[in-house]
């Protein structure tokens, strides 16, 4: 498979993993942690009809 090739013609299911540890801002400040980012909002949408092309209507 050539997932990033301009002539690709399919989809390959794969897996991966990662971890993000979230902490309340005041707690991190109290322990002197280096603040890399702050989450100020989030959103998500999918209608479950297609794994690679979720509906924009949610």
PDB file of C-alpha atoms in Angstrom:
ATOM      1  CA  UNK A   1       0.000   0.000   0.000  1.00  0.00           C
ATOM      2  CA  UNK A   2       1.091   3.558  -0.687  1.00  0.00           C
ATOM      3  CA  UNK A   3      -1.093   5.504   1.698  1.00  0.00           C
ATOM      4  CA  UNK A   4       0.491   8.884   0.910  1.00  0.00           C
ATOM      5  CA  UNK A   5       1.062   8.390  -2.824  1.00  0.00           C
ATOM      6  CA  UNK A   6      -0.826  10.751  -5.175  1.00  0.00           C
ATOM      7  CA  UNK A   7      -2.089   7.677  -7.102  1.00  0.00           C
ATOM      8  CA  UNK A   8      -3.319   5.714  -4.090  1.00  0.00           C
ATOM      9  CA  UNK A   9      -6.564   3.838  -4.641  1.00  0.00           C
ATOM     10  CA  UNK A  10      -7.459   2.192  -1.368  1.00  0.00           C
ATOM     11  CA  UNK A  11      -7.498   2.259   2.383  1.00  0.00           C
ATOM     12  CA  UNK A  12      -5.374   0.256   4.808  1.00  0.00           C
ATOM     13  CA  UNK A  13      -6.655  -0.321   8.332  1.00  0.00           C
ATOM     14  CA  UNK A  14      -3.845  -0.045  10.835  1.00  0.00           C
ATOM     15  CA  UNK A  15      -3.351   0.618  14.502  1.00  0.00           C
ATOM     16  CA  UNK A  16      -1.396   2.898  16.736  1.00  0.00           C
ATOM     17  CA  UNK A  17      -1.253   4.185  20.232  1.00  0.00           C
ATOM     18  CA  UNK A  18      -0.332   7.154  22.314  1.00  0.00           C
ATOM     19  CA  UNK A  19      -0.945   8.748  25.664  1.00  0.00           C
ATOM     20  CA  UNK A  20      -1.703  12.237  26.863  1.00  0.00           C
ATOM     21  CA  UNK A  21      -1.829  13.023  30.559  1.00  0.00           C
ATOM     22  CA  UNK A  22      -4.125  15.900  31.469  1.00  0.00           C
ATOM     23  CA  UNK A  23      -3.872  17.788  34.727  1.00  0.00           C
ATOM     24  CA  UNK A  24      -5.788  20.689  36.196  1.00  0.00           C
ATOM     25  CA  UNK A  25      -3.929  23.938  35.551  1.00  0.00           C
ATOM     26  CA  UNK A  26      -3.814  25.029  39.188  1.00  0.00           C
ATOM     27  CA  UNK A  27      -2.434  21.648  40.268  1.00  0.00           C
ATOM     28  CA  UNK A  28       0.310  21.805  37.634  1.00  0.00           C
ATOM     29  CA  UNK A  29       1.228  25.346  38.658  1.00  0.00           C
ATOM     30  CA  UNK A  30       1.310  24.373  42.340  1.00  0.00           C
ATOM     31  CA  UNK A  31       3.891  21.663  41.678  1.00  0.00           C
ATOM     32  CA  UNK A  32       5.942  23.867  39.352  1.00  0.00           C
ATOM     33  CA  UNK A  33       5.256  21.888  36.186  1.00  0.00           C
ATOM     34  CA  UNK A  34       6.196  23.273  32.780  1.00  0.00           C
ATOM     35  CA  UNK A  35       2.937  24.125  30.983  1.00  0.00           C
ATOM     36  CA  UNK A  36       3.113  23.113  27.313  1.00  0.00           C
ATOM     37  CA  UNK A  37      -0.489  23.863  26.347  1.00  0.00           C
ATOM     38  CA  UNK A  38      -3.947  24.548  27.707  1.00  0.00           C
ATOM     39  CA  UNK A  39      -7.140  22.970  26.372  1.00  0.00           C
ATOM     40  CA  UNK A  40      -9.791  25.650  26.069  1.00  0.00           C
ATOM     41  CA  UNK A  41     -12.409  23.683  24.121  1.00  0.00           C
ATOM     42  CA  UNK A  42     -13.082  20.577  22.076  1.00  0.00           C
ATOM     43  CA  UNK A  43     -15.502  19.140  19.544  1.00  0.00           C
ATOM     44  CA  UNK A  44     -16.189  15.931  17.663  1.00  0.00           C
ATOM     45  CA  UNK A  45     -18.579  14.668  15.028  1.00  0.00           C
ATOM     46  CA  UNK A  46     -19.263  11.422  13.182  1.00  0.00           C
ATOM     47  CA  UNK A  47     -22.376   9.614  12.066  1.00  0.00           C
ATOM     48  CA  UNK A  48     -20.826   6.156  12.077  1.00  0.00           C
ATOM     49  CA  UNK A  49     -21.894   5.520   8.462  1.00  0.00           C
ATOM     50  CA  UNK A  50     -18.381   5.404   7.025  1.00  0.00           C
ATOM     51  CA  UNK A  51     -15.067   4.865   8.818  1.00  0.00           C
ATOM     52  CA  UNK A  52     -13.041   7.184   6.573  1.00  0.00           C
ATOM     53  CA  UNK A  53     -15.623   9.817   5.580  1.00  0.00           C
ATOM     54  CA  UNK A  54     -17.721  10.898   8.586  1.00  0.00           C
ATOM     55  CA  UNK A  55     -20.713  13.108   7.917  1.00  0.00           C
ATOM     56  CA  UNK A  56     -20.234  16.847   8.370  1.00  0.00           C
ATOM     57  CA  UNK A  57     -23.745  16.976   9.818  1.00  0.00           C
ATOM     58  CA  UNK A  58     -22.777  14.776  12.759  1.00  0.00           C
TER      59      UNK A  58
END
